[in-house]
Short mmCIF file of C-alpha atoms and ligand atoms in Angstrom, two decimals:
data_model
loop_
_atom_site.label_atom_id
_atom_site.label_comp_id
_atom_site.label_asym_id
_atom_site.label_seq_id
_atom_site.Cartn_x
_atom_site.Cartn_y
_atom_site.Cartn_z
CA UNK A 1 0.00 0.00 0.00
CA UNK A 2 1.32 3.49 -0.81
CA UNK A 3 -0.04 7.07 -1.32
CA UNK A 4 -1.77 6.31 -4.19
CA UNK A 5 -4.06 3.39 -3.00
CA UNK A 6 -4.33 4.94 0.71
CA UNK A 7 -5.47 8.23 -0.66
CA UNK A 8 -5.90 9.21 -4.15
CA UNK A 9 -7.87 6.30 -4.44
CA UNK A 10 -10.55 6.62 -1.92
CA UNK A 11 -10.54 10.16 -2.97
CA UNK A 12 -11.65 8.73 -6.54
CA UNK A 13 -14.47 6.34 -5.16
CA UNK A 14 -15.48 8.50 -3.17
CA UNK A 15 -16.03 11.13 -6.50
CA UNK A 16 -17.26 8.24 -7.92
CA UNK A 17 -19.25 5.82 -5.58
CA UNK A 18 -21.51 9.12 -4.12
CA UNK A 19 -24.91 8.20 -3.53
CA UNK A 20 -27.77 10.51 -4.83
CA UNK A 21 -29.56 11.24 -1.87
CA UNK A 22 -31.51 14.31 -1.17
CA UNK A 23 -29.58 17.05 0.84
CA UNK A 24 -32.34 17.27 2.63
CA UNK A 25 -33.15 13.66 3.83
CA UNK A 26 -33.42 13.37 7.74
CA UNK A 27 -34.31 9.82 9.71
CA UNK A 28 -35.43 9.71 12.86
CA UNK A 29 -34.30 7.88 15.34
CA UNK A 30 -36.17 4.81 16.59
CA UNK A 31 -34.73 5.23 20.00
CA UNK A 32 -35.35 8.54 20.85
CA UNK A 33 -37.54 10.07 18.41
CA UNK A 34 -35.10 12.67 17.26
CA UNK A 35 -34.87 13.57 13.52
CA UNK A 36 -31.82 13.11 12.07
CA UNK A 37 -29.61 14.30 9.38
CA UNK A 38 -28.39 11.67 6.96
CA UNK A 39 -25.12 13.24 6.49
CA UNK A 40 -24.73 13.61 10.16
CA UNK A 41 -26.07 10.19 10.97
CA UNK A 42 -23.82 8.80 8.11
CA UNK A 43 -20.94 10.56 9.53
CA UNK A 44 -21.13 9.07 12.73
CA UNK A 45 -21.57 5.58 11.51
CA UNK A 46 -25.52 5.57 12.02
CA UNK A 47 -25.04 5.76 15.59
CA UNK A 48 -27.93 8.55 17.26
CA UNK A 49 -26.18 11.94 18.25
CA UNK A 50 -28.70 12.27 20.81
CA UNK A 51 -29.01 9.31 22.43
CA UNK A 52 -26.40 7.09 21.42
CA UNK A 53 -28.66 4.20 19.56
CA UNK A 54 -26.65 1.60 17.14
CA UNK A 55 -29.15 1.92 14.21
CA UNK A 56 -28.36 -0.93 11.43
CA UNK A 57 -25.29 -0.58 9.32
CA UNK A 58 -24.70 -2.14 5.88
CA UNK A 59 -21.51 -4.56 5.44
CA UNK A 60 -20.20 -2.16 2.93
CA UNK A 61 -20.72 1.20 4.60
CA UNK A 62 -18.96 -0.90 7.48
CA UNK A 63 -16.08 -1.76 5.54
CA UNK A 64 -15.91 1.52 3.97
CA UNK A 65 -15.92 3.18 7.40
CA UNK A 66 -13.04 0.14 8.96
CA UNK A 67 -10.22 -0.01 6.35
CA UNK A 68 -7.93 2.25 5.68
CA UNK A 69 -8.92 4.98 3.55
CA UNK A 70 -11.92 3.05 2.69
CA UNK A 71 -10.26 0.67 0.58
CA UNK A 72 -10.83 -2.80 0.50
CA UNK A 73 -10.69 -5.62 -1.98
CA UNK A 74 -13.41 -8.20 -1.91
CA UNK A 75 -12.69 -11.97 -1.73
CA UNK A 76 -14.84 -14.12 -4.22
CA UNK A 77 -16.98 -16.46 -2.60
CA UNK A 78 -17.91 -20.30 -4.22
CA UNK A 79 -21.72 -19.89 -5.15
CA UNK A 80 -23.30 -22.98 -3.87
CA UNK A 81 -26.39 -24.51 -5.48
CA UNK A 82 -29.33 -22.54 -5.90
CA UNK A 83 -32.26 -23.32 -3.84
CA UNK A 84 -31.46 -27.21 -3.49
CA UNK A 85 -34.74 -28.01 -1.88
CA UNK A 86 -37.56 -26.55 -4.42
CA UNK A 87 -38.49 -24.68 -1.28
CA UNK A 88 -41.46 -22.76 -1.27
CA UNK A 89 -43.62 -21.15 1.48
CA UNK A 90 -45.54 -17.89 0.44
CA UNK A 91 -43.35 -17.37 -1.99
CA UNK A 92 -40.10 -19.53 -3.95
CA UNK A 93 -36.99 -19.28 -2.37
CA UNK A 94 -35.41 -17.73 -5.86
CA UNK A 95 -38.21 -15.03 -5.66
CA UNK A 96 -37.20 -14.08 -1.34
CA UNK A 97 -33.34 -14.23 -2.91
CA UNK A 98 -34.03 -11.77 -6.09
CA UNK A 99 -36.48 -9.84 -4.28
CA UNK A 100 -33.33 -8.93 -1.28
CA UNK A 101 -30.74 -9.04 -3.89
CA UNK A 102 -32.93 -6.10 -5.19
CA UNK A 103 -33.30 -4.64 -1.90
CA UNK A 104 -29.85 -4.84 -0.58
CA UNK A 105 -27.88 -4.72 -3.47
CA UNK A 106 -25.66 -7.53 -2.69
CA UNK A 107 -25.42 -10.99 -3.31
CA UNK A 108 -25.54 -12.24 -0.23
CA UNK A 109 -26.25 -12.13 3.13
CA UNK A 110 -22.40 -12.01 3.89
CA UNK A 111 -19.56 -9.67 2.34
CA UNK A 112 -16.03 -11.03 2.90
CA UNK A 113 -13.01 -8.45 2.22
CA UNK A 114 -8.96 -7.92 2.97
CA UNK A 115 -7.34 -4.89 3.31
CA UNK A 116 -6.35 -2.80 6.01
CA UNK A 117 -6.74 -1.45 9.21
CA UNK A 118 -4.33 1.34 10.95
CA UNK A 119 -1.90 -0.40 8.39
CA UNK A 120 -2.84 -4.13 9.84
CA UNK A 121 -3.80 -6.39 7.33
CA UNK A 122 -6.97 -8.39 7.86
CA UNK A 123 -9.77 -10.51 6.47
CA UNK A 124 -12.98 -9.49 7.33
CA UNK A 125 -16.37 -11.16 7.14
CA UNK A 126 -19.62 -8.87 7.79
CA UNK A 127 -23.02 -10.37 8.18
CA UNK A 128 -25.91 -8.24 6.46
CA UNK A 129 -29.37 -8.16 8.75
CA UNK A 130 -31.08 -7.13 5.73
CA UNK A 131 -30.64 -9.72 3.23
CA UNK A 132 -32.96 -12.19 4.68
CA UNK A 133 -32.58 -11.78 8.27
CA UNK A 134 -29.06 -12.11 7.53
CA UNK A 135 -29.87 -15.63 7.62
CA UNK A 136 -26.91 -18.38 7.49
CA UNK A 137 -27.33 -21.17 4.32
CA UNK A 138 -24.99 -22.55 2.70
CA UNK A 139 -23.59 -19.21 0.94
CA UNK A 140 -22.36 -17.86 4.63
CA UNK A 141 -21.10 -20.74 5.02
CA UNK A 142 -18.42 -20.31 2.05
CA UNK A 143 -18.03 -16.74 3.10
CA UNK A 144 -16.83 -17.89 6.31
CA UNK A 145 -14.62 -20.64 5.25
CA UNK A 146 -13.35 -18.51 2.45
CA UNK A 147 -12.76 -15.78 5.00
CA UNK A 148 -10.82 -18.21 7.25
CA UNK A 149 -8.57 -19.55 4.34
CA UNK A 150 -7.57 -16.53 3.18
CA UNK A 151 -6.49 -15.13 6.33
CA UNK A 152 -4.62 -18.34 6.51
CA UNK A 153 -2.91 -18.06 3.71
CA UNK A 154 -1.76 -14.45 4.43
CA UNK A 155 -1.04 -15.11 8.03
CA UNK A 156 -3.33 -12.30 9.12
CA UNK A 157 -6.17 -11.98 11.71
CA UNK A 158 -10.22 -11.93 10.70
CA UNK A 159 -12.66 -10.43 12.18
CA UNK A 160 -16.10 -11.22 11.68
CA UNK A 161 -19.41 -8.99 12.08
CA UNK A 162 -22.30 -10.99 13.17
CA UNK A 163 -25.97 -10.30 12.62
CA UNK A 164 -28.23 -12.80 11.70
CA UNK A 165 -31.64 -14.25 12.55
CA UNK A 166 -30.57 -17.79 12.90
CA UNK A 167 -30.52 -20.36 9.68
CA UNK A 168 -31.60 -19.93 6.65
CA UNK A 169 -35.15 -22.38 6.97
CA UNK A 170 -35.30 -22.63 3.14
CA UNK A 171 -32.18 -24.24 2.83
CA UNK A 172 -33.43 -26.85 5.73
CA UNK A 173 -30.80 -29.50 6.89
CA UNK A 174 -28.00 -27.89 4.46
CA UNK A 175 -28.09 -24.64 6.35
CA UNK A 176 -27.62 -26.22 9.71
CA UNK A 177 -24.57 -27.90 8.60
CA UNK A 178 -22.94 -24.68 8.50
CA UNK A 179 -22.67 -24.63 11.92
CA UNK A 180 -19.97 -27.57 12.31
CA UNK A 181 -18.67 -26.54 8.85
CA UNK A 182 -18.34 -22.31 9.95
CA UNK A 183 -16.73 -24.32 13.66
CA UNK A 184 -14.07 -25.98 11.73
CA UNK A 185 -12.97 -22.77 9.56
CA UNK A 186 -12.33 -21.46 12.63
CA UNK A 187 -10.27 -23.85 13.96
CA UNK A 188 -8.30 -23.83 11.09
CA UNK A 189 -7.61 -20.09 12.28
CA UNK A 190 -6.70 -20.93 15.97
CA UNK A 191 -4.24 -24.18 14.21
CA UNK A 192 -2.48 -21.48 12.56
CA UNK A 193 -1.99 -19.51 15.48
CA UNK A 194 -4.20 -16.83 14.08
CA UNK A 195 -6.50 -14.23 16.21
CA UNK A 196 -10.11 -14.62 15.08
CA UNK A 197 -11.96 -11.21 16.73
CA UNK A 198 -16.09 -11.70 17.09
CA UNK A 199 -17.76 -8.40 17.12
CA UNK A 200 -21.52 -8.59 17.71
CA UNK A 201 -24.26 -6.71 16.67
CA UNK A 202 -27.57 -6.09 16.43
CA UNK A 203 -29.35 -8.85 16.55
CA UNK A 204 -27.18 -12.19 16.56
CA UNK A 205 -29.25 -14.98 16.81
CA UNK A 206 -30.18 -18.58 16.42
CA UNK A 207 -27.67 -21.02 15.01
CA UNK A 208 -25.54 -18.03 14.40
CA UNK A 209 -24.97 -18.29 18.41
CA UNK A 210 -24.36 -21.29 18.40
CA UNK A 211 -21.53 -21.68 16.18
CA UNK A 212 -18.72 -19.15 15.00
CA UNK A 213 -20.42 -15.98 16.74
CA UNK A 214 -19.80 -17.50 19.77
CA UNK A 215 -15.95 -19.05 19.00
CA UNK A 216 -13.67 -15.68 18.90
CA UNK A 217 -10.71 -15.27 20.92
CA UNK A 218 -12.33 -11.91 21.63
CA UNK A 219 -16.01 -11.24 21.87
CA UNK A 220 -17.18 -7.83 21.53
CA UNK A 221 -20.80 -6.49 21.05
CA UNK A 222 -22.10 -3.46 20.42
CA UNK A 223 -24.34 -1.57 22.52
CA UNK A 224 -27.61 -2.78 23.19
CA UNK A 225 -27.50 -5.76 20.90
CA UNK A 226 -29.85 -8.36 21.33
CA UNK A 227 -27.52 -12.04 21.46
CA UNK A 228 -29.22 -15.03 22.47
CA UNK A 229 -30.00 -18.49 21.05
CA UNK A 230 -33.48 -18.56 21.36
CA UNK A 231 -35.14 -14.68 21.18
CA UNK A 232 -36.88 -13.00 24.65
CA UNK A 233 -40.43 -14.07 22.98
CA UNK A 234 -40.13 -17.75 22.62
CA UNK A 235 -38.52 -17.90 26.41
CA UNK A 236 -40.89 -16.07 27.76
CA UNK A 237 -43.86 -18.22 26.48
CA UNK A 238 -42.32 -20.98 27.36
CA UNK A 239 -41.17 -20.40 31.13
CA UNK A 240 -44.36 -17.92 31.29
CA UNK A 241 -42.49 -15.58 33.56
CA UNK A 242 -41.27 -12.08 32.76
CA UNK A 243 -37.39 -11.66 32.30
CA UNK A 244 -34.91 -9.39 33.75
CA UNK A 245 -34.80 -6.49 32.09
CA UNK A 246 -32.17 -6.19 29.51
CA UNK A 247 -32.29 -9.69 29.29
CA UNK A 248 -30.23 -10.91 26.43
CA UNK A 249 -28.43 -7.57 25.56
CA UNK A 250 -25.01 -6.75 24.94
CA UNK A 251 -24.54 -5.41 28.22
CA UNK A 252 -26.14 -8.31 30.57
CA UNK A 253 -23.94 -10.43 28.28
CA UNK A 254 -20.58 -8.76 29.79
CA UNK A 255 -21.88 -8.69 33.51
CA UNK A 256 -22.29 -12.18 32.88
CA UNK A 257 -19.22 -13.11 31.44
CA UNK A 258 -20.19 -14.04 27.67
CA UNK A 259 -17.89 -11.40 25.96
CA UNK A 260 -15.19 -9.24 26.82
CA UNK A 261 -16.18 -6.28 25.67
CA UNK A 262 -18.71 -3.94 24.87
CA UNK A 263 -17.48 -1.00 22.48
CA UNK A 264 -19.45 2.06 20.89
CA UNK A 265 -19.51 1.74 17.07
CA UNK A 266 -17.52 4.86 17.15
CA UNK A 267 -15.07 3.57 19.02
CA UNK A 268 -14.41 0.15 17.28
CA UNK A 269 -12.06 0.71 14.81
CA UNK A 270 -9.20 1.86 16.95
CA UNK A 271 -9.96 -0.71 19.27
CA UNK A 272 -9.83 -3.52 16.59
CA UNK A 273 -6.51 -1.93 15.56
CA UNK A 274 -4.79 -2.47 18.84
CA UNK A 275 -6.22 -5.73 19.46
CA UNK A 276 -5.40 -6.87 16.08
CA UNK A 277 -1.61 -5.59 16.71
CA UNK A 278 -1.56 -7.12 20.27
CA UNK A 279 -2.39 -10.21 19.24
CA UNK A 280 -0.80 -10.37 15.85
CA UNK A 281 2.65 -9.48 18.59
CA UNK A 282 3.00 -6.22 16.51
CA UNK A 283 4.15 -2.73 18.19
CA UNK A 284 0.92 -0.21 18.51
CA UNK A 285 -0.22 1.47 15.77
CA UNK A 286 1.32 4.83 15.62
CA UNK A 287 0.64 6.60 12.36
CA UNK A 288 -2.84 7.16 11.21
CA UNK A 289 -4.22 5.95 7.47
CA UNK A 290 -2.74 8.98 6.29
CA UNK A 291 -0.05 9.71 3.98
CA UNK A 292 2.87 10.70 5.32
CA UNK A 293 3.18 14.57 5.59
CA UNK A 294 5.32 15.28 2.65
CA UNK A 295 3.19 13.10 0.08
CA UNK A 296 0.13 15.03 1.10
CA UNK A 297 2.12 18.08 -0.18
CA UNK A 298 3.51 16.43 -3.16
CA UNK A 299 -0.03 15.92 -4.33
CA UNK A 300 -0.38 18.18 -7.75
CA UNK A 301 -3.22 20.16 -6.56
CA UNK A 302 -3.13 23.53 -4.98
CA UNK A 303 -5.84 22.86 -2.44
CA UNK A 304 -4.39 19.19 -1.98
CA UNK A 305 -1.13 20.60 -0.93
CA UNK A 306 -3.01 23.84 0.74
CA UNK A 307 -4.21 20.82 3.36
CA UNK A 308 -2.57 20.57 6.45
CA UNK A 309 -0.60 17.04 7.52
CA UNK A 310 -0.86 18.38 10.97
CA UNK A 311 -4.82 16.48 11.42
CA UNK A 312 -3.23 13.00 10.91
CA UNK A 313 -2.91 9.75 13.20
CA UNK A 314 -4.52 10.99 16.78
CA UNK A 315 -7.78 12.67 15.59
CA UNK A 316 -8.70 9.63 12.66
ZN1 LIG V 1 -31.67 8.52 19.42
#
C-alpha cells in the first residue's frame, strides 16, 4: 500500500461511488424520536447523536468506514447450489433471494473483504441483517470458510461482524450444517496460530450463536445488541415468567461473562486496531491511514497541498 491506494484512491471512489440522496433527507431515530440528518447520521456511523442508539449498518458502509482509507478488496466467494430443496412457502426461495438481492444490493447475506486497518492487514467477514434476516445457508457458510482460508494463507487476523436471525429455513438440513462446517474454519484459524476477533451486533441470533459468533478469541458487542439463542419471545412463552430487564443484551452479556467487551460503534475501529496488533505481537499502531506529511504536499493540486498534515494519526 502506498499514497496512491491509501489516498488518491478513496478520494476517486469516493467522487465516484456518491450516492444521490436528497440534501435534505433526515431519519429519525427509533430510540429517541429525534430527527436526524443523513449526512450527520452517516458521519457518525448511524449511531444517534442524541441518544447514542446503534441503528443498522450495511456490510459495505462498514467496511468503507473500517479499512484504511476506505479501501478494500473483496474476496470471491464459491456460489453454492441454488435453492437445493424446491423450497417454497408464500413465496419460492429464488423469488425471497431476487427480491433482497434487489433490496440490498448484494449478493448475499455475507460480504467477505482484505485490506487494512491502521496499516494491519486483515480478512474481514460482515453479516448483512437485511438480506434475509441475515440468515446463514450454505452461501455464509463459504463466506466464512473462504474468509478463514484466506487469512490463513496471508497469516493475518479476521474479524467477523455478526448479525443474523438464525438459519436460513429454506435451505433446511444444508443450512444447519454450517454450523460444524463455519466451527471448523475457525479452527483452522486458531491451528495457525491466528486471532479470530467476534464483534456482535444487532441482533445475533439462532444457530448463528451457536456456532462461530460464539468461538472468537475476543467477543465484543455493540451496545444494546440483542444475542441469544433462542429470542426474549419464545422464552418467555415458554417459562411464562417475565425476564430481567435487559435480558439478552449486549450489556447483561458482559456482567455475565459471555464477551469481553462492549465498544461504541464509534469507538471500534481503533480498538480492533490495537487488538489486532496485540495479538498479531506487533508494536501499537502509531501513524494514522494517512499519507505521510510530505506526500500530502507532493499531491499536484493547490488545495491538496493547501491541506494541512498536521490532522493526521490521533484525531482519525
Ligand atoms: Zn436517538
Amino acid at each position: 500500500m502506498n499514497w496512491i491506494t491509501n489516498y488518491v484512491r478513496p478520494r476517486i471512489n469516493s467522487i465516484f461511488s456518491r450516492r444521490d440522496t436528497p440534501e435534505n433527507l433526515w431519519s429519525k431515530c427509533d430510540e429517541c424520536g429525534t430527527m436526524l440528518f443523513h449526512r450527520e447520521l452517516s458521519g457518525n456511523l448511524n449511531v444517534c447523536t442524541s441518544c447514542g442508539h446503534h441503528m443498522a449498518i450495511t456490510p459495505r458502509e462498514r467496511f468503507e468506514t473500517l479499512f484504511d482509507g476506505g479501501v478494500f478488496t473483496e474476496i470471491d466467494v464459491p456460489v453454492p447450489l441454488e435453492d437445493p430443496l424446491k423450497f417454497r412457502d408464500q413465496k419460492k426461495y429464488p423469488e425471497r433471494m431476487k427480491a433482497a438481492q434487489k433490496n440490498t444490493g448484494e449478493k448475499e447475506a455475507m460480504l467477505v473483504a482484505e485490506g487494512e486497518i491502521g496499516r494491519t492487514p486483515i480478512v474481514s467477514a460482515a453479516q448483512d441483517f437485511t438480506f434475509m434476516g441475515g440468515s446463514m445457508g450454505m452461501y455464509v457458510g463459504n463466506a466464512i470458510i473462504a474468509a478463514a482460508e484466506r487469512a490463513v494463507l496471508k497469516k493475518c487476523p479476521l474479524i467477523l461482524f455478526s448479525a443474523a436471525g438464525g438459519a436460513r429455513m429454506q435451505e433446511g438440513i444444508l443450512s444447519l450444517m454450517q454450523m460444524p462446517r463455519t466451527t471448523v474454519a475457525v479452527q483452522m484459524l486458531k491451528e495457525a496460530g491466528l486471532p479470530y476477533i467476534v464483534v456482535l451486533t444487532h441482533p445475533t441470533t439462532g444457530g448463528v450463536t451457536a456456532s462461530y459468533a460464539m468461538l472468537g478469541d475476543v467477543q465484543i458487542a455493540e451496545p444494546n445488541a440483542l444475542i441469544c439463542f433462542a429470542g426474549p419471545r419464545v422464552i418467555q412463552q415458554t417459562l411464562g415468567e417475565k425476564l430481567p430487564e435487559g435480558f439478552q443484551r449486549a450489556e447483561y452479556l458482559l456482567d455475565h461473562g459471555m464477551l469481553d467487551r462492549v465498544t461504541p460503534r464509534t469507538e471500534m475501529r481503533d480498538e480492533l486496531i490495537t487488538i489486532a496488533r496485540m495479538l498479531m505481537g506487533q508494536p501499537p499502531a502509531v501513524m494514522g491511514d494517512l499519507p505521510a506529511p510530505d506526500m500530502v504536499e507532493a499531491l499536484p493540486t493547490p488545495e491538496k497541498a493547501a491541506e494541512k498534515p498536521t490532522e493526521k494519526p490521533e484525531d482519525k
